Structures are given as structure tokens and as C-alpha cells.
Short mmCIF file of C-alpha atoms in Angstrom, two decimals:
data_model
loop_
_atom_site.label_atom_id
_atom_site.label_comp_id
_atom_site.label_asym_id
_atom_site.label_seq_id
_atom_site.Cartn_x
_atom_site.Cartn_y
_atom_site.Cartn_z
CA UNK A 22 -3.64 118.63 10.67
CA UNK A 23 -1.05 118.28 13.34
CA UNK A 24 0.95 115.26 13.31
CA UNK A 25 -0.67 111.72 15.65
CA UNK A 26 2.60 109.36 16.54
CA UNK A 27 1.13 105.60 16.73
CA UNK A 28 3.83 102.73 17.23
CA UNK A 29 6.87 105.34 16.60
CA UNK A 30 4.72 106.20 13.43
CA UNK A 31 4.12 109.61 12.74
CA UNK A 32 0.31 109.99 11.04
CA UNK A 33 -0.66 112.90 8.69
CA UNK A 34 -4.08 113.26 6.92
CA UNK A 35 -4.51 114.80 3.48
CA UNK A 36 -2.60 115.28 0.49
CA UNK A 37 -0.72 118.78 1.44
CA UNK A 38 2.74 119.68 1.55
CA UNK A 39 3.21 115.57 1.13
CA UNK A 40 6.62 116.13 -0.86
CA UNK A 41 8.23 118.02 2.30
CA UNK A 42 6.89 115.57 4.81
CA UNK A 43 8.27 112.51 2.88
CA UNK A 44 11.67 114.31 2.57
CA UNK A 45 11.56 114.91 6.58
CA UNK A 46 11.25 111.29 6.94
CA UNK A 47 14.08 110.37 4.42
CA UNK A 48 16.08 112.32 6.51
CA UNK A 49 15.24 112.00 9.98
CA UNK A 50 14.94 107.76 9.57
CA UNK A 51 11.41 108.05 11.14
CA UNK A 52 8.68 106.41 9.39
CA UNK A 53 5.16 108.31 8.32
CA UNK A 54 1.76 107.30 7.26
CA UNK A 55 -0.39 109.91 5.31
CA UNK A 56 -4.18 108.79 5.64
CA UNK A 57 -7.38 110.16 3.62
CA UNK A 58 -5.44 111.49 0.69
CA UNK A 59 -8.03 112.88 -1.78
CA UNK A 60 -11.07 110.60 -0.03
CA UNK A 61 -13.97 113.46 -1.29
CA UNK A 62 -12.58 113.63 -5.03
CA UNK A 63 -13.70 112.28 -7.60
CA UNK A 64 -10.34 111.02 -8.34
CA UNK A 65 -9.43 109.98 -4.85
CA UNK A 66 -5.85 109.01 -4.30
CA UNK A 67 -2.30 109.92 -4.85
CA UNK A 68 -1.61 111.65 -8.42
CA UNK A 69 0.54 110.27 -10.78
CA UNK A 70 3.35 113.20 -10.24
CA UNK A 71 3.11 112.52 -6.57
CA UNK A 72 3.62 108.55 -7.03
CA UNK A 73 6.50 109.66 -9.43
CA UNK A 74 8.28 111.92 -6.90
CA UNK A 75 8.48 108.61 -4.21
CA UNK A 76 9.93 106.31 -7.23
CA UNK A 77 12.55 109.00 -7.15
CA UNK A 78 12.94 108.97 -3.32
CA UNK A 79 13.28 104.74 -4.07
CA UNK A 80 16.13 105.28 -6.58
CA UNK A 81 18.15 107.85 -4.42
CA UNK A 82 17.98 105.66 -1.12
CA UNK A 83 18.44 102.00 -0.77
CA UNK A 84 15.78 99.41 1.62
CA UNK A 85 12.88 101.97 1.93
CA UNK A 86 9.57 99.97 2.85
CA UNK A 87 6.51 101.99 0.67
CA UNK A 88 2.80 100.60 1.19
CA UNK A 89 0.18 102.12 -1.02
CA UNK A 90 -3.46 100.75 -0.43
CA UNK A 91 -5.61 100.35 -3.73
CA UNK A 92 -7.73 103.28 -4.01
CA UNK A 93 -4.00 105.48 -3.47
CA UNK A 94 -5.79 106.94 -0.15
CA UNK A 95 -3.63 105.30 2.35
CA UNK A 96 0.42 105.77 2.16
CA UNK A 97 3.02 104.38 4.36
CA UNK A 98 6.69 105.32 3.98
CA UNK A 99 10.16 103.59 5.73
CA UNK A 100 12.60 105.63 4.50
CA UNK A 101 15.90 103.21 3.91
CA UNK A 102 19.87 104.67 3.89
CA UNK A 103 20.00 107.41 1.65
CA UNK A 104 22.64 106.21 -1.05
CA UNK A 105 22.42 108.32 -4.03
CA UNK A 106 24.93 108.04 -6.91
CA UNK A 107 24.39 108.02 -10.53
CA UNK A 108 21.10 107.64 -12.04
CA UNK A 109 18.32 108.95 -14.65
CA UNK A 110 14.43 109.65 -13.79
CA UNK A 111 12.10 110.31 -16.01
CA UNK A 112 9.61 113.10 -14.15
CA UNK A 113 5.91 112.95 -14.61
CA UNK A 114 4.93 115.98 -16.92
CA UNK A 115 2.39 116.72 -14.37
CA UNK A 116 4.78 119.03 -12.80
CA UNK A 117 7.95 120.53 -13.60
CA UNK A 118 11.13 119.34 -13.24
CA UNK A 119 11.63 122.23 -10.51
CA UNK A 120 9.32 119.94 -8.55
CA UNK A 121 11.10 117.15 -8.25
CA UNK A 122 14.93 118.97 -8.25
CA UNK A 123 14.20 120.61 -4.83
CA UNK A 124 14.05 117.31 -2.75
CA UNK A 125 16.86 115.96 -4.82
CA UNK A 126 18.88 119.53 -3.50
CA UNK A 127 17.89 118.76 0.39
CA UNK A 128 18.80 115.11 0.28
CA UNK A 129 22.10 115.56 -2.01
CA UNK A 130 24.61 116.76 0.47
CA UNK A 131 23.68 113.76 2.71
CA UNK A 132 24.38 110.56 0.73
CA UNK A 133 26.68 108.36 0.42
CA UNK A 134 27.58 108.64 -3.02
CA UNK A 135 28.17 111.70 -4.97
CA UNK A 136 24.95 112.61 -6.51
CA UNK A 137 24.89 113.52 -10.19
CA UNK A 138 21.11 112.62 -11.62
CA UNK A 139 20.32 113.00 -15.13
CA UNK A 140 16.57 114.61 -15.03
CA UNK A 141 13.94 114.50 -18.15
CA UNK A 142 10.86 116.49 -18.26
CA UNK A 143 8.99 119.63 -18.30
CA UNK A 144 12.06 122.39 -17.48
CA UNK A 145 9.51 125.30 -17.64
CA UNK A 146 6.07 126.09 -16.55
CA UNK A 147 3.38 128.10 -14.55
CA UNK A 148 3.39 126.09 -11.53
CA UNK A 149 6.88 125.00 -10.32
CA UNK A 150 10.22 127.29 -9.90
CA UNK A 151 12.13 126.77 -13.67
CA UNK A 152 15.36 125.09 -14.00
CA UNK A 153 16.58 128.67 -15.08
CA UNK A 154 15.41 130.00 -11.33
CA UNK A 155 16.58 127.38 -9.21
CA UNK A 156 19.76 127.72 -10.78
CA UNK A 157 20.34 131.41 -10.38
CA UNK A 158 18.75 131.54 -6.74
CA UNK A 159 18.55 128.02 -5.28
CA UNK A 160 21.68 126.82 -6.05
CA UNK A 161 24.08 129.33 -4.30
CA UNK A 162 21.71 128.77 -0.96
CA UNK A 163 23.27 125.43 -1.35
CA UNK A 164 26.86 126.53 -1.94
CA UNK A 165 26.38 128.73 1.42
CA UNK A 166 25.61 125.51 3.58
CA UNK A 167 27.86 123.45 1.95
CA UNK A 168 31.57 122.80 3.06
CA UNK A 169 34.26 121.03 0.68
CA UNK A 170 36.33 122.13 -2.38
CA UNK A 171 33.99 120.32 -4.81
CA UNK A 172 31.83 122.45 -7.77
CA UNK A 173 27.74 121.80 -7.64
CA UNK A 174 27.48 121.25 -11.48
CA UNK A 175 23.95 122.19 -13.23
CA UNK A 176 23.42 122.14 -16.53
CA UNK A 177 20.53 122.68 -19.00
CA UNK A 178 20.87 119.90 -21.86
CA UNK A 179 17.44 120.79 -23.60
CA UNK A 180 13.74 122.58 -22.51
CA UNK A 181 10.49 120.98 -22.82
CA UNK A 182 7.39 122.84 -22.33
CA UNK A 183 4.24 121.31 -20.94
CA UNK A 184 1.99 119.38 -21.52
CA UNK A 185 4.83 116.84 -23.36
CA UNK A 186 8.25 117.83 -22.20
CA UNK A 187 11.47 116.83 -23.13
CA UNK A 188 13.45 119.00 -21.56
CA UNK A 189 16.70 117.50 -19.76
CA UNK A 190 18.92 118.63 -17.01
CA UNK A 191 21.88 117.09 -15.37
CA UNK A 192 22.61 117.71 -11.90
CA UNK A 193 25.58 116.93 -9.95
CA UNK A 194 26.12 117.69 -5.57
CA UNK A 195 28.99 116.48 -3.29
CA UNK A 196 28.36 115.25 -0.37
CA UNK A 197 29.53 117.08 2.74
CA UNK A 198 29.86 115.20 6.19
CA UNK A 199 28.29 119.00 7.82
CA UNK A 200 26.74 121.81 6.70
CA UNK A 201 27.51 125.08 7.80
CA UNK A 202 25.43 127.39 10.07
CA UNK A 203 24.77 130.88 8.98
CA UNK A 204 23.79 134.29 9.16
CA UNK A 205 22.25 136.21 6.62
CA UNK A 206 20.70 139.61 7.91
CA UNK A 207 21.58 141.95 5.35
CA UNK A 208 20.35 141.40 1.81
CA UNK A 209 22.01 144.38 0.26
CA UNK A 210 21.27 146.59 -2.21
CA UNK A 211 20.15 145.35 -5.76
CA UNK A 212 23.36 145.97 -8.87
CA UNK A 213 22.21 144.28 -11.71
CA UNK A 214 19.11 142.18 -13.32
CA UNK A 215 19.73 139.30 -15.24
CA UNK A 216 17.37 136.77 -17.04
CA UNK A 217 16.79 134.42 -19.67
CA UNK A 218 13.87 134.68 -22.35
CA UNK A 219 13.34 131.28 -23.70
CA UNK A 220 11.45 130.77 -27.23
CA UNK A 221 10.77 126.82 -27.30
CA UNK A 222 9.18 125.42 -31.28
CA UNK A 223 7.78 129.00 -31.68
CA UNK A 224 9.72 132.08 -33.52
CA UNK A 225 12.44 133.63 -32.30
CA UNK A 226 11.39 137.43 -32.57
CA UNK A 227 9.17 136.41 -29.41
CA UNK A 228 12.41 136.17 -27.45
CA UNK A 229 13.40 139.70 -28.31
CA UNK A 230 9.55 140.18 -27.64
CA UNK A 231 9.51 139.74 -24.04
CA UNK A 232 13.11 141.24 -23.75
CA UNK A 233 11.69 144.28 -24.86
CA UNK A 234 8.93 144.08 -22.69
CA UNK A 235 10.62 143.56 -19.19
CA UNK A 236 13.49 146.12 -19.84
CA UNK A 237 10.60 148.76 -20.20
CA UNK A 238 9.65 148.24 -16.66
CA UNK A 239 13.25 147.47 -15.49
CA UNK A 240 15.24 150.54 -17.20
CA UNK A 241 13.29 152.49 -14.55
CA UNK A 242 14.64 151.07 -11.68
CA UNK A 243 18.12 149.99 -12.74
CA UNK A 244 20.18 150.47 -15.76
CA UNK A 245 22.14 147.49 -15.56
CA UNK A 246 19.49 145.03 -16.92
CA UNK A 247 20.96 141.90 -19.27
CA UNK A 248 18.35 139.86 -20.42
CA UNK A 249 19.63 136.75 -22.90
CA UNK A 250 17.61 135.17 -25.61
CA UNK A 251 17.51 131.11 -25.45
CA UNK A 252 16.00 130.20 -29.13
CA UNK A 253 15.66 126.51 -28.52
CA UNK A 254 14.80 124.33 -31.93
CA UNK A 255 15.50 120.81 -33.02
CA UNK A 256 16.63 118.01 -31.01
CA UNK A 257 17.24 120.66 -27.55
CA UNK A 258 13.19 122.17 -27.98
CA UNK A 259 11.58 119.37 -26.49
CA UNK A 260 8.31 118.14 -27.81
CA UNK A 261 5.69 121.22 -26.93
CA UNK A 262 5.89 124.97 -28.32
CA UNK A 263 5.90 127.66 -25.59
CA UNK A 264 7.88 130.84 -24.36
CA UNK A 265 8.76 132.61 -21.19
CA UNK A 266 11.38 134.38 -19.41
CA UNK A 267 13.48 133.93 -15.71
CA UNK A 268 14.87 136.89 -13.87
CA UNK A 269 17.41 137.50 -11.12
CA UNK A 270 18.38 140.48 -9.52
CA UNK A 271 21.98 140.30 -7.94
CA UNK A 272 22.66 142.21 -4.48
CA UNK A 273 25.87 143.56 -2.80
CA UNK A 274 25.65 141.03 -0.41
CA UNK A 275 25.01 138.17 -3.16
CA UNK A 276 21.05 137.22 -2.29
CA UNK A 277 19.75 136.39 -5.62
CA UNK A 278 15.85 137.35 -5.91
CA UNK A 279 13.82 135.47 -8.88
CA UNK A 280 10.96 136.41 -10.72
CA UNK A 281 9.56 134.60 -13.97
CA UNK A 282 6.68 134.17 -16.10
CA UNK A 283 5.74 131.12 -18.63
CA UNK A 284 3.25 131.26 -21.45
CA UNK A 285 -0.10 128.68 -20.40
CA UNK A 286 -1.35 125.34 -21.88
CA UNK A 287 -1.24 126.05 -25.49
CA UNK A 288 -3.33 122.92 -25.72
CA UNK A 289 -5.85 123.48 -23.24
CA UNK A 290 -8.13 126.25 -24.44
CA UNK A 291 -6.70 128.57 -22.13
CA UNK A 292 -7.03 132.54 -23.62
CA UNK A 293 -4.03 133.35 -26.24
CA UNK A 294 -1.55 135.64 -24.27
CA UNK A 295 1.49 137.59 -26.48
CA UNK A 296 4.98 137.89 -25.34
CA UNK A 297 4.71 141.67 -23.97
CA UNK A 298 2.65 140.51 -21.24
CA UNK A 299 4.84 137.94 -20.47
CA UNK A 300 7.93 140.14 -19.97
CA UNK A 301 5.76 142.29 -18.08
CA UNK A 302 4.09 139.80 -15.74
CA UNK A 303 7.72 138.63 -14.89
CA UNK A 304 8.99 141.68 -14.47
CA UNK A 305 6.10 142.80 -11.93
CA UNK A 306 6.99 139.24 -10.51
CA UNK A 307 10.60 140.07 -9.95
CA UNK A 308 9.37 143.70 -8.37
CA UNK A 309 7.38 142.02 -5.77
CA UNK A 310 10.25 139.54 -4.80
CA UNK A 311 12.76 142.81 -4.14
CA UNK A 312 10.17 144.49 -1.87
CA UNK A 313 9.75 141.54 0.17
CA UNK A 314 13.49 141.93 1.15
CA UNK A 315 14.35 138.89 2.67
CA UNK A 316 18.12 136.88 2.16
CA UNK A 317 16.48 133.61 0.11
CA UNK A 318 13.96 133.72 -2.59
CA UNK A 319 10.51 133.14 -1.33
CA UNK A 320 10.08 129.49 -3.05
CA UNK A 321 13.52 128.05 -1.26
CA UNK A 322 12.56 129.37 2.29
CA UNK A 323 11.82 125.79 3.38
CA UNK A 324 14.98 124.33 1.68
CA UNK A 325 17.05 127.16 3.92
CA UNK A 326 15.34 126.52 6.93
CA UNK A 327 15.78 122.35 6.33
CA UNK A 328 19.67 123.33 5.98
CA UNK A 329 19.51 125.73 9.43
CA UNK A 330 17.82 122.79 11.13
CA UNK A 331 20.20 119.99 10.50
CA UNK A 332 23.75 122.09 10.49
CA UNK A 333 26.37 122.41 13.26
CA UNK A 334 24.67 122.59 16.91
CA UNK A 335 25.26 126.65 16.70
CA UNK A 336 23.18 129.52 16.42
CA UNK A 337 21.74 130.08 12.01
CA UNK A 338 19.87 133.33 11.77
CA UNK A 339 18.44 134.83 8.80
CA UNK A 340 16.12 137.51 7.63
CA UNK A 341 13.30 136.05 5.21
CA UNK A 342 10.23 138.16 3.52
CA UNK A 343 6.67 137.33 4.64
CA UNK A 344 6.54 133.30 5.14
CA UNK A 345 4.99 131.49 2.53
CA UNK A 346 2.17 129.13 3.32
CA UNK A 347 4.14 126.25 2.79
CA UNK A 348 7.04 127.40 5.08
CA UNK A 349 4.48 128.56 7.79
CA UNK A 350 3.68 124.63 7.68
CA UNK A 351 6.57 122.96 7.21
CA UNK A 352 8.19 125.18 10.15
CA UNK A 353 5.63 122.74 11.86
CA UNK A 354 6.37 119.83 10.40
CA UNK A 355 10.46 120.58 11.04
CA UNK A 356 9.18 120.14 14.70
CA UNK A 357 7.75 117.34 14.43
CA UNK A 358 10.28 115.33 12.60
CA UNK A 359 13.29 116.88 14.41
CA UNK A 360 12.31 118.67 17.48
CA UNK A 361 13.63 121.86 15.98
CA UNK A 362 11.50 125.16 17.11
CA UNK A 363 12.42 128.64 14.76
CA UNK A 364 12.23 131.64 17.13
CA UNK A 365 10.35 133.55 15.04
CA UNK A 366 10.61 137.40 15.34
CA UNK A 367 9.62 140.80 13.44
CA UNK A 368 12.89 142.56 11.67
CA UNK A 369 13.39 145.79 13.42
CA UNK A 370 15.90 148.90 11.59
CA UNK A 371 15.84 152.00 12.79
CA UNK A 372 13.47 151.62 15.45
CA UNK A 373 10.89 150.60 12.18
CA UNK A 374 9.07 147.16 11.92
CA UNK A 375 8.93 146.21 8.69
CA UNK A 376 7.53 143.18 6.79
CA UNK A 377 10.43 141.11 7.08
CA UNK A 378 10.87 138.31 9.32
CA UNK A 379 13.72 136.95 11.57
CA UNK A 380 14.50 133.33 11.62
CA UNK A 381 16.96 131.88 14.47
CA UNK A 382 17.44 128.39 15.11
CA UNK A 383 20.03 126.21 16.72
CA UNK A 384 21.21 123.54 14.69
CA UNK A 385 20.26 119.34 15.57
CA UNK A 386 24.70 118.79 14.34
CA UNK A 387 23.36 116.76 11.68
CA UNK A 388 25.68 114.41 10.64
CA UNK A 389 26.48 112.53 7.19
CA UNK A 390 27.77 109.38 8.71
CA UNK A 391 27.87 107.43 5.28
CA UNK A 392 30.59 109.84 4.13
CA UNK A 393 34.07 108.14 4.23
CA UNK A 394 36.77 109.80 6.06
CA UNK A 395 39.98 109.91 4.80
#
């Protein structure tokens, strides 16, 4: 549903893409009220992951205003001065820690503390991007937009699998006054695989399992294919059993594409699956991602277009596969929030249209005004 504006208000119905358009507000300053979240199910309301992803907006800013009516249907959110610093959160195992990382990524560079967030919870699963993806593809989208001399530090302390966690990461951004604007139209030619096959409480021949099993499909495209073993037991396996692996292909032009694959619910009845169709479910994954060609991984397309929007006032262009649902949305919402339209065009090479889309936008000069100048 398109956005209503009521009393400088902007109004949104339904639970969809909520996460994006409470992140818009943070950093826009303009407040929104989502309406008729969940009203026809049975459990009507806001979920408990979603409630748990605006405690975290409440620890990272400082004076935002939220109103939650008593069924959870009804949200209002003020977004306050986004102040960041150092702090722990504890993320609902109803999602991935992936889930809750991304907004933490698009709000970082504009605080005014240097973030560094110590993270607990589910680090892999089948829903969200893995720690192990968002740092091999994510995070050097970041570095791209990012100006300064200071290291983005990301580190895996332990894993958890689902449905109990424990897993722990520890995240740490600068903050820049400006981000950069870009252009990213080639996306190279892929030189090397890497990945990491995780074993979490379960034995550690599965790890070599699914190595086996993704370098069988791999071998035939590339011969420079690494994949390490991460045999995770004791105090770093978290609480839950469970197994996967996380790919990335390098390019010339450094575009990182991700593919991965996590083993289900062990607890929930779901059908037994082994390692080798893990690997090979990944690698397939991974496949897919390459053909689609764009400069970003398909899951951080809205992140990159958040950081076009809100750089210098100059011209960001870059080449992205097919638009995800979610970006064809939030592309919307970016409007809304900011006034900022995407010329949106087909990628053209030799005369050929192909699949790949061009995104060009000019930048709103976002600026960090909490950062102290020296």
C-alpha cells in the first residue's frame, strides 16, 4: 500500500518490509505509523522478532517516541538522534542475527558515536543472510561508501543454530560525516570461490561432507575453489546442533557474489536432509547469484541503494541483477521518505539487453551532522 501523510505522519498498512520502513524513518527524522498489522491472523500483531528489532532501534538512538496499541496491530514510531556507541542486544531467535545486523550496517556510518555492538543469537539459518555472507559480501559494499582511515571490524565469537542460538558476533563501524557516490558497472569476471562449511554439536566428517559436495559442482566451472571447515564444539557451538556452508565468489573487479545453504529445524519434524545436498543446494545457490550478474549481492540491493540515496549530491550508478521484491518496494518507500526517484533502465552490451538492471540516482548530500570536526 502506498504511503497516506496525516499531520506530517507518514501511514503504512500491514506488516511488510516493516524493518526497512522503520530504518527510513530513523534516518530521515520523519515519523511513521504502520496500521492493521496482522488484523486477519490468528495471532494478530507485531511478532516478537519484530518488537525485538525496534528495542534495538531504542538502544542505538536516543529520545525516540514508540506507541504500540494492545492487540500489537497499531505502531507509531518518532525516531530520536541516532547516537550509537557501545552496547550488547540479545536478538530474538526468531530470526537470525543477519536480520537484525543489516539495519545496524545502514544506520552505523551515521551516529554519533562509533558503533561497535556486541550481537547474541542465531548466526546461521534458512531464512536470513549468515554472519559468514554478510561478511564476505555486505561488508565491503560498506567499505565502498565509506570515507575515513578507520577498519570496519567483524568478528565471529561463537555460532548458534536455531531454534536456541548462542551464537555471538561483535561488530564495530566508524562513523563518516559523507558517504561516497559511486559507480559500479562492471562486475568482472569470477577468479576464485571461497566458503565456509560450518559443523555446529554434530560430527565433524559432515564438514568435509559438504566440502566434498560443492567442489563437485564447482571444479567444473573454476579450479580455484577453497572451501574451509569451521568444527564448532564446546563453549563457541551455541546451544542447537546443525550444519551448513557460505560461499563467495571473488571477481576482477572485487563484487563478491554469495550463495549458502543451512540444514532445517532439527526439532521441528521437518524431513532428515544429509550434508551432500547441502553442499549442493549452496553451490546451485551460488550458480544462480553469478548469472544474475549484477555489482551487489541480491540480498544487500536495498542497503546499496539506501547508501546511493543519501551520499554526495552527484550522480551513483550501478548495475544490479533482476530486483528483488523487497528492493522493487523499498525503491518506493526511498521516495517516500526522501524524495529520491532511481532512473531505472535495462543494461545494454553489445547492442544485447540482458537481465541486468541499471540503477542511477542523484544523491540527497546526506549529512552526519553529529560527527565532530576536528
Amino acid at each position: 500500500m502506498p504511503a497516506k501523510i496525516k499531520n506530517n505522519v507518514l501511514i503504512y498498512e500491514g506488516c511488510n518490509y516493516l524493518r526497512y520502513r522503520l530504518l527510513l524513518s530513523t534516518l530521515s527524522g520523519k515519523p511513521v505509523r504502520i496500521t492493521n498489522i496482522r488484523i486477519k491472523d490468528d495471532n494478530p500483531g507485531l511478532r516478537e522478532y519484530e518488537v525485538n528489532f525496534i528495542r534495538l532501534l531504542d538502544k542505538i538512538t536516543n529520545g525516540s517516541r514508540i506507541e504500540l496499541n494492545e492487540t500489537g496491530t497499531n505502531l507509531y514510531y518518532n525516531p530520536g538522534l541516532l547516537n550509537g556507541g557501545e552496547f550488547e542486544h540479545d536478538c530474538n531467535t526468531q530470526r537470525g542475527i543477519g536480520y537484525y545486523l543489516e539495519g545496524i550496517m545502514i544506520l552505523a556510518p551515521f551516529c554519533k558515536n562509533t558503533v561497535n555492538v556486541k550481537l547474541k543469537g542465531i548466526t546461521n539459518n534458512t531464512i536470513d543472510p549468515s554472519v559468514d555472507r554478510i561478511k564476505a559480501s555486505a561488508i565491503p559494499i560498506l567499505k565502498k561508501f565509506i570515507s575515513g582511515d578507520n577498519e570496519i571490524i567483524f568478528t565471529i565469537n561463537k555460532r548458534g543454530a536455531a531454534p536456541l542460538g548462542g551464537g555471538e558476533i561483535k561488530f564495530k563501524c566508524p562513523i563518516s560525516r559523507n558517504l561516497k557516490s559511486i559507480q559500479l558497472q562492471n562486475s568482472g569476471m569470477v577468479k576464485r570461490i571461497r566458503g565456509t562449511a560450518c559443523s555446529i554439536r554434530v560430527s565433524p566428517a559432515i564438514g568435509n561432507r559438504i566440502v566434498e559436495s560443492v567442489k563437485c559442482v564447482l571444479l567444473k566451472f573454476l579450479p580455484d575453489v577453497y572451501i574451509y571447515t569451521d568444527h564448532c564444539k564446546g563453549a563457541s557451538s551455541g546451544k542447537s546442533p546443525g550444519f551448513g556452508v557460505s560461499l563467495s565468489a571473488e571477481t576482477t573487479s572485487e563484487v563478491v557474489f554469495g550463495g549458502e545453504a543451512f540444514s532445517p529445524l532439527m526439532s521441528t519434524g521437518s524431513l532428515p536432509c544429509v550434508p551432500e545436498d547441502i553442499g549442493k543446494e549452496a553451490a546451485m545457490k551460488l550458480i544462480d547469484e553469478i548469472y544474475r550478474n549484477g555489482c551487489v549481492d541480491s540480498p544487500f540491493q536495498a542497503m546499496t541503494a539506501m547508501f546511493m540515496a543519501l551520499g554526495k549530491k552527484d550522480v551513483s550508478k550501478i548495475v544490479t541483477g533482476p530486483l528483488t521484491p523487497s528492493m522493487i518496494q523499498f525503491l518506493r518507500d526511498l521516495k517516500d521518505f526522501f524524495g529520491v526517484i532511481f532512473k531505472i533502465e535495462p543494461f545494454k552490451e553489445d547492442d544485447e539487453i540482458l537481465e541486468q538492471v541499471v540503477l542511477t540516482c542523484i544523491g540527497v548530500g546526506y549529512t552526519n551532522i553529529s560527527k565532530r570536526t576536528l
